[in-house]
Amino acid sequence: NRENDYQQDMVVLEDPLIFTNAEQPRRKTISAYGIVRSSHAARLARFNQRVNRLVTRTITFAVGLDAVACEPGDVIRFQHDIPQWGFGGRAAAGSTSTTIVLDRAVTLAAGKSYEVLVRHNNDVVETRAVTTGPGTVTTLTVADAWAQTPAAGEVWAFGEVLISTKPFRVIT
């Protein structure tokens, strides 16, 4: 608090919905170093309260240099094989303007629609509908030609339409 010789103050925020929903109170302490106005601390508390009420799923992950381009506030598309949020890998050599050669086999089931996303080395992401028939394949044919032919080593994600990746907002 600037007006109190920069001594730490405490801002307490209670959620009235907890009492109407007969929920157990959940306490959370947030340290906000560098904030010198209580109004700013109150806004931060309200933001965290709403995030805790509305966010139903969060993830924590560690990445290499491939994902350094995201920052807090960005919406990222997350792909992981275990929760079945698509399948992913790196493009192998031999892709064309209407195909992508994958570094692993993927299985396409009959009667389902699939898509493939490619993040090119210049950070442009292209999404294309897959026209390859049912079966297990390492080369996918896409409905529309790529604006850039996928190069070896570029990141791809594959899955059913709208399930190939899962969107998440970067918080920290």
XYZ file of N, CA and C in Angstrom:
516
model
N 0.858 -1.170 0.000
C 0.000 0.000 0.000
C 0.903 1.231 0.000
N 0.795 2.024 -1.039
C 1.611 3.225 -1.179
C 1.351 4.199 -0.037
N 0.105 4.276 0.428
C -0.258 5.238 1.470
C 0.146 4.766 2.864
N 0.620 3.534 2.980
C 1.029 2.975 4.265
C 2.512 2.597 4.221
N 3.319 3.437 3.578
C 4.763 3.234 3.456
C 5.091 1.868 2.838
N 4.273 1.461 1.865
C 4.464 0.229 1.094
C 4.448 -1.040 1.948
N 3.729 -0.997 3.048
C 3.523 -2.196 3.854
C 2.421 -3.033 3.197
N 2.502 -4.347 3.354
C 1.494 -5.217 2.753
C 0.156 -5.060 3.450
N -0.894 -5.001 2.642
C -2.270 -4.992 3.130
C -2.918 -6.312 2.739
N -4.042 -6.590 3.353
C -4.797 -7.776 3.001
C -6.156 -7.345 2.464
N -6.535 -7.896 1.325
C -7.853 -7.665 0.750
C -8.607 -8.980 0.864
N -9.770 -8.957 1.462
C -10.579 -10.158 1.640
C -11.803 -10.040 0.750
N -12.070 -11.103 0.004
C -13.226 -11.131 -0.889
C -13.986 -12.417 -0.621
N -15.261 -12.291 -0.324
C -16.096 -13.466 -0.105
C -17.068 -13.593 -1.261
N -17.294 -14.818 -1.682
C -18.217 -15.095 -2.776
C -19.596 -15.389 -2.192
N -20.589 -14.540 -2.448
C -21.920 -14.782 -1.880
C -22.577 -16.058 -2.408
N -22.148 -16.555 -3.582
C -22.737 -17.784 -4.116
C -22.397 -19.003 -3.273
N -21.298 -18.942 -2.555
C -20.935 -20.075 -1.698
C -22.010 -20.302 -0.649
N -22.523 -19.221 -0.100
C -23.516 -19.349 0.962
C -24.874 -19.779 0.416
N -25.225 -19.360 -0.806
C -26.510 -19.759 -1.382
C -26.468 -21.184 -1.916
N -25.293 -21.668 -2.303
C -25.171 -23.030 -2.828
C -24.778 -24.038 -1.757
N -24.679 -23.594 -0.525
C -24.307 -24.454 0.604
C -22.981 -25.171 0.356
N -22.051 -24.482 -0.277
C -20.720 -25.047 -0.519
C -19.816 -24.757 0.667
N -18.802 -25.557 0.791
C -17.785 -25.297 1.798
C -16.903 -24.154 1.305
N -16.595 -23.199 2.157
C -15.711 -22.104 1.731
C -14.333 -22.640 1.350
N -13.810 -22.118 0.254
C -12.453 -22.456 -0.183
C -11.622 -21.197 -0.083
N -10.591 -21.260 0.695
C -9.750 -20.086 0.896
C -8.534 -20.175 -0.011
N -8.148 -19.013 -0.523
C -6.976 -18.941 -1.379
C -6.234 -17.658 -1.056
N -4.938 -17.754 -0.940
C -4.099 -16.592 -0.687
C -3.313 -16.290 -1.950
N -3.346 -15.036 -2.356
C -2.611 -14.596 -3.540
C -1.661 -13.493 -3.116
N -0.402 -13.665 -3.428
C 0.577 -12.601 -3.185
C 0.707 -11.803 -4.469
N 0.533 -10.497 -4.374
C 0.567 -9.638 -5.557
C 1.611 -8.551 -5.348
N 2.861 -8.942 -5.456
C 3.951 -7.993 -5.250
C 3.950 -6.960 -6.371
N 4.200 -5.725 -6.014
C 4.253 -4.644 -6.991
C 2.949 -3.898 -7.152
N 1.861 -4.413 -6.601
C 0.581 -3.708 -6.649
C 0.540 -2.778 -5.450
N 0.304 -1.491 -5.706
C 0.384 -0.502 -4.627
C -0.964 0.133 -4.301
N -2.024 -0.240 -5.043
C -3.353 0.313 -4.762
C -4.287 -0.820 -4.343
N -5.068 -0.571 -3.312
C -6.000 -1.600 -2.855
C -7.071 -1.872 -3.906
N -7.416 -0.872 -4.725
C -8.410 -1.089 -5.781
C -7.882 -2.082 -6.819
N -6.589 -2.018 -7.114
C -5.983 -2.969 -8.050
C -5.991 -4.375 -7.448
N -5.675 -4.480 -6.170
C -5.701 -5.774 -5.486
C -7.116 -6.346 -5.462
N -8.121 -5.488 -5.273
C -9.512 -5.946 -5.268
C -9.913 -6.468 -6.648
N -9.486 -5.780 -7.715
C -9.769 -6.257 -9.078
C -9.119 -7.618 -9.317
N -7.885 -7.767 -8.870
C -7.189 -9.040 -9.018
C -7.921 -10.146 -8.253
N -8.404 -9.837 -7.070
C -9.147 -10.816 -6.267
C -10.443 -11.221 -6.969
N -11.176 -10.239 -7.527
C -12.418 -10.556 -8.246
C -12.136 -11.401 -9.487
N -11.050 -11.082 -10.196
C -10.679 -11.863 -11.375
C -10.414 -13.314 -10.980
N -9.615 -13.520 -9.952
C -9.309 -14.880 -9.506
C -10.545 -15.607 -9.011
N -11.447 -14.887 -8.363
C -12.695 -15.491 -7.895
C -13.503 -16.007 -9.084
N -13.614 -15.204 -10.122
C -14.393 -15.610 -11.302
C -13.709 -16.745 -12.054
N -12.396 -16.691 -12.140
C -11.670 -17.790 -12.784
C -11.929 -19.087 -12.032
N -11.834 -19.056 -10.720
C -12.050 -20.264 -9.924
C -13.474 -20.780 -10.041
N -14.434 -19.898 -10.252
C -15.822 -20.315 -10.365
C -16.122 -20.880 -11.754
N -15.533 -20.306 -12.799
C -15.925 -20.649 -14.159
C -15.010 -21.641 -14.865
N -13.764 -21.703 -14.480
C -12.839 -22.613 -15.151
C -13.050 -24.016 -14.602
N -13.400 -24.927 -15.489
C -13.702 -26.285 -15.051
C -12.556 -27.254 -15.295
N -11.603 -26.883 -16.148
C -10.479 -27.775 -16.427
C -9.231 -26.941 -16.651
N -8.169 -27.326 -15.996
C -6.890 -26.659 -16.203
C -5.836 -27.713 -16.510
N -4.779 -27.282 -17.149
C -3.667 -28.177 -17.433
C -2.377 -27.481 -17.041
N -1.398 -28.273 -16.712
C -0.048 -27.786 -16.456
C 0.875 -28.623 -17.318
N 1.779 -27.974 -18.025
C 2.666 -28.718 -18.903
C 3.989 -27.992 -19.049
N 4.988 -28.742 -19.427
C 6.313 -28.185 -19.717
C 6.607 -28.456 -21.183
N 7.197 -27.498 -21.854
C 7.448 -27.635 -23.289
C 8.860 -27.190 -23.632
N 9.270 -27.551 -24.815
C 10.545 -27.092 -25.339
C 10.359 -25.770 -26.057
N 11.278 -25.461 -26.910
C 11.250 -24.185 -27.616
C 10.086 -24.059 -28.588
N 9.411 -25.169 -28.939
C 8.304 -25.110 -29.888
C 7.170 -24.211 -29.425
N 6.953 -24.076 -28.131
C 5.787 -23.355 -27.626
C 6.136 -22.050 -26.937
N 7.312 -21.539 -27.146
C 7.724 -20.310 -26.475
C 6.915 -19.109 -26.954
N 6.267 -19.213 -28.095
C 5.575 -18.070 -28.688
C 4.273 -17.703 -27.979
N 3.860 -18.412 -26.944
C 2.619 -18.051 -26.266
C 2.925 -17.241 -25.015
N 1.942 -16.418 -24.634
C 2.088 -15.581 -23.451
C 0.748 -15.513 -22.739
N 0.707 -15.039 -21.485
C -0.561 -14.986 -20.754
C -1.638 -14.241 -21.542
N -2.827 -14.848 -21.576
C -3.950 -14.291 -22.314
C -4.178 -14.972 -23.649
N -3.153 -15.608 -24.206
C -3.292 -16.296 -25.490
C -4.135 -17.555 -25.323
N -4.884 -17.896 -26.367
C -5.582 -19.174 -26.415
C -4.714 -20.106 -27.253
N -4.339 -21.224 -26.660
C -3.511 -22.198 -27.361
C -4.340 -23.437 -27.657
N -3.936 -24.175 -28.666
C -4.577 -25.451 -28.978
C -3.641 -26.539 -28.481
N -4.122 -27.308 -27.507
C -3.299 -28.317 -26.842
C -3.663 -29.686 -27.385
N -2.663 -30.465 -27.739
C -2.877 -31.819 -28.244
C -2.101 -32.780 -27.374
N -2.758 -33.863 -26.972
C -2.069 -34.909 -26.219
C -2.779 -36.227 -26.469
N -1.995 -37.273 -26.653
C -2.552 -38.576 -26.996
C -3.302 -39.244 -25.845
N -2.852 -39.075 -24.614
C -3.436 -39.826 -23.498
C -4.899 -39.454 -23.236
N -5.266 -38.153 -23.116
C -6.697 -37.869 -22.923
C -7.487 -37.908 -24.228
N -6.846 -38.332 -25.312
C -7.482 -38.437 -26.627
C -7.877 -37.075 -27.190
N -7.035 -36.063 -26.951
C -7.210 -34.769 -27.600
C -6.363 -34.789 -28.855
N -6.747 -35.627 -29.800
C -6.017 -35.759 -31.045
C -4.736 -36.559 -30.881
N -4.008 -36.642 -31.975
C -2.712 -37.307 -32.016
C -1.752 -36.352 -32.690
N -0.496 -36.439 -32.372
C 0.433 -35.476 -32.939
C 1.813 -36.032 -33.142
N 2.610 -35.229 -33.813
C 3.990 -35.599 -34.074
C 4.630 -34.568 -34.983
N 5.581 -35.026 -35.768
C 6.291 -34.150 -36.703
C 6.176 -34.733 -38.099
N 6.036 -33.849 -39.068
C 5.924 -34.287 -40.458
C 7.220 -34.951 -40.893
N 7.078 -36.010 -41.669
C 8.239 -36.678 -42.253
C 8.459 -36.114 -43.657
N 9.560 -36.443 -44.253
C 9.861 -35.969 -45.609
C 8.898 -36.601 -46.611
N 8.600 -35.886 -47.689
C 7.787 -36.438 -48.763
C 6.394 -35.862 -48.887
N 6.012 -34.883 -48.080
C 4.686 -34.270 -48.184
C 4.574 -33.495 -49.491
N 3.333 -33.357 -49.972
C 3.075 -32.591 -51.195
C 2.073 -31.493 -50.886
N 1.580 -30.823 -51.934
C 0.620 -29.735 -51.722
C -0.733 -30.236 -51.232
N -1.019 -31.540 -51.388
C -2.306 -32.078 -50.932
C -2.157 -33.276 -49.996
N -0.936 -33.579 -49.566
C -0.728 -34.683 -48.624
C 0.236 -34.246 -47.533
N 0.204 -34.981 -46.446
C 1.217 -34.825 -45.400
C 1.659 -36.218 -44.985
N 2.956 -36.415 -44.927
C 3.531 -37.679 -44.483
C 3.822 -37.535 -42.992
N 3.238 -38.437 -42.205
C 3.362 -38.378 -40.749
C 4.519 -39.249 -40.274
N 5.013 -38.949 -39.091
C 6.097 -39.739 -38.514
C 5.590 -40.946 -37.734
N 4.281 -41.152 -37.706
C 3.676 -42.304 -37.042
C 2.362 -42.620 -37.728
N 1.881 -43.810 -37.544
C 0.622 -44.220 -38.160
C -0.562 -43.713 -37.346
N -1.627 -43.349 -38.049
C -2.888 -42.959 -37.413
C -3.998 -43.810 -38.015
N -5.058 -44.008 -37.249
C -6.170 -44.833 -37.703
C -7.391 -43.969 -37.932
N -8.003 -44.130 -39.105
C -9.227 -43.419 -39.459
C -10.366 -44.430 -39.470
N -11.443 -44.136 -38.758
C -12.605 -45.017 -38.706
C -13.616 -44.590 -39.766
N -14.387 -45.531 -40.246
C -15.414 -45.232 -41.239
C -16.512 -44.379 -40.612
N -17.048 -43.444 -41.380
C -18.168 -42.628 -40.933
C -17.801 -41.447 -40.060
N -16.524 -41.176 -39.865
C -16.104 -40.035 -39.050
C -15.354 -39.039 -39.916
N -15.440 -37.769 -39.540
C -14.728 -36.709 -40.259
C -13.478 -36.340 -39.475
N -12.370 -36.187 -40.187
C -11.086 -35.900 -39.551
C -10.485 -34.614 -40.100
N -9.601 -34.036 -39.289
C -8.856 -32.854 -39.705
C -7.412 -33.005 -39.258
N -6.546 -32.272 -39.938
C -5.138 -32.251 -39.563
C -4.688 -30.800 -39.524
N -3.946 -30.451 -38.486
C -3.375 -29.109 -38.343
C -1.870 -29.231 -38.501
N -1.288 -28.266 -39.172
C 0.164 -28.216 -39.310
C 0.624 -26.836 -38.887
N 1.610 -26.797 -37.993
C 2.230 -25.518 -37.657
C 3.556 -25.463 -38.396
N 3.592 -24.551 -39.368
C 4.783 -24.417 -40.191
C 5.897 -23.741 -39.397
N 7.095 -23.805 -39.927
C 8.256 -23.229 -39.248
C 8.156 -21.722 -39.061
N 7.290 -21.050 -39.850
C 7.104 -19.601 -39.695
C 5.943 -19.286 -38.752
N 5.480 -20.278 -37.970
C 4.404 -20.173 -36.974
C 3.014 -20.004 -37.565
N 2.840 -20.184 -38.862
C 1.518 -20.179 -39.484
C 0.899 -21.560 -39.273
N -0.351 -21.585 -38.805
C -1.053 -22.849 -38.579
C -2.103 -23.017 -39.666
N -2.082 -24.162 -40.320
C -3.085 -24.476 -41.339
C -3.882 -25.691 -40.880
N -5.202 -25.633 -41.071
C -6.090 -26.744 -40.745
C -6.763 -27.196 -42.029
N -6.753 -28.481 -42.275
C -7.361 -29.024 -43.486
C -8.199 -30.247 -43.141
N -9.312 -30.415 -43.881
C -10.128 -31.619 -43.769
C -9.377 -32.767 -44.432
N -9.467 -33.944 -43.834
C -8.779 -35.131 -44.348
C -9.750 -35.921 -45.216
N -9.290 -36.321 -46.409
C -10.128 -37.100 -47.323
C -9.671 -38.552 -47.440
N -8.623 -38.926 -46.752
C -8.132 -40.303 -46.771
C -9.217 -41.230 -46.231
N -9.382 -42.385 -46.854
C -10.395 -43.347 -46.431
C -10.017 -44.067 -45.155
N -10.942 -44.921 -44.649
C -10.704 -45.647 -43.403
C -9.467 -46.538 -43.490
N -8.821 -46.703 -42.347
C -7.647 -47.562 -42.274
C -6.556 -46.935 -41.432
N -5.443 -47.624 -41.336
C -4.279 -47.125 -40.609
C -3.244 -46.694 -41.634
N -2.863 -45.415 -41.588
C -2.006 -44.836 -42.626
C -0.940 -43.941 -42.001
N 0.085 -43.639 -42.791
C 1.091 -42.655 -42.391
C 1.083 -41.448 -43.322
N 0.272 -41.500 -44.385
C 0.135 -40.363 -45.298
C -1.334 -39.977 -45.366
N -1.628 -38.706 -45.089
C -2.994 -38.196 -45.145
C -3.158 -37.316 -46.374
N -4.288 -37.477 -47.064
C -4.642 -36.601 -48.174
C -5.643 -35.589 -47.647
N -5.457 -34.314 -48.020
C -6.337 -33.252 -47.527
C -7.219 -32.739 -48.659
N -8.372 -32.169 -48.292
C -9.350 -31.714 -49.275
C -8.846 -30.523 -50.076
N -8.254 -29.553 -49.416
C -7.749 -28.354 -50.085
C -6.232 -28.333 -49.981
N -5.593 -27.813 -51.015
C -4.128 -27.767 -51.028
C -3.607 -26.879 -49.901
N -2.451 -27.248 -49.379
C -1.789 -26.438 -48.362
C -1.312 -25.133 -48.988
N -1.359 -24.056 -48.252
C -0.753 -22.805 -48.714
C 0.766 -22.967 -48.758
N 1.297 -23.754 -47.823
C 2.720 -24.104 -47.785
C 2.804 -25.617 -47.644
N 3.618 -26.243 -48.432
C 3.790 -27.689 -48.314
C 4.455 -28.006 -46.975
N 3.878 -28.925 -46.192
C 4.488 -29.268 -44.901
C 5.917 -29.785 -45.080
N 6.829 -29.193 -44.361
C 8.239 -29.586 -44.422
C 8.531 -30.612 -43.337
N 9.562 -31.384 -43.553
C 9.973 -32.373 -42.553
C 10.281 -31.667 -41.235
N 9.750 -32.215 -40.151
C 9.998 -31.655 -38.828
C 8.939 -30.690 -38.338
N 8.002 -30.289 -39.202
C 6.951 -29.371 -38.743
C 5.930 -30.137 -37.898
N 5.369 -29.466 -36.923
C 4.457 -30.089 -35.961
C 3.080 -30.288 -36.591
N 2.482 -31.462 -36.369
C 1.129 -31.732 -36.837
C 0.277 -32.253 -35.687
N -1.033 -32.047 -35.810
C -2.018 -32.609 -34.880
C -3.155 -33.157 -35.726
N -3.647 -34.327 -35.380
C -4.663 -35.011 -36.171
C -5.734 -35.556 -35.244
N -6.979 -35.514 -35.709
C -8.064 -36.110 -34.946
C -9.395 -35.834 -35.599
N -10.449 -36.269 -34.924
C -11.785 -35.969 -35.424
C -11.976 -34.457 -35.445
N -12.845 -33.997 -36.323
C -13.105 -32.566 -36.434
C -13.526 -32.032 -35.070
N -12.921 -30.943 -34.659
C -13.140 -30.258 -33.388
C -12.625 -31.038 -32.173
N -11.962 -32.169 -32.387
C -11.376 -32.907 -31.271
C -9.874 -33.091 -31.488
N -9.341 -32.599 -32.568
C -7.917 -32.802 -32.854
C -7.039 -32.054 -31.858
N -7.550 -30.975 -31.309
C -6.853 -30.226 -30.261
C -7.895 -29.709 -29.281
N -7.452 -29.263 -28.130
C -8.363 -28.693 -27.129
C -7.868 -27.292 -26.800
N -8.748 -26.297 -26.896
C -8.305 -24.926 -26.608
C -8.200 -24.655 -25.108
N -7.135 -23.960 -24.737
C -6.918 -23.517 -23.361
C -6.357 -22.107 -23.395
N -6.692 -21.314 -22.387
C -6.141 -19.965 -22.268
C -4.936 -20.006 -21.333
N -3.853 -19.371 -21.765
C -2.638 -19.313 -20.960
C -2.862 -18.312 -19.828
N -2.674 -18.744 -18.592
C -2.872 -17.880 -17.426
C -1.541 -17.331 -16.941
N -0.530 -18.178 -16.796
C 0.785 -17.716 -16.329
C 1.875 -18.262 -17.211
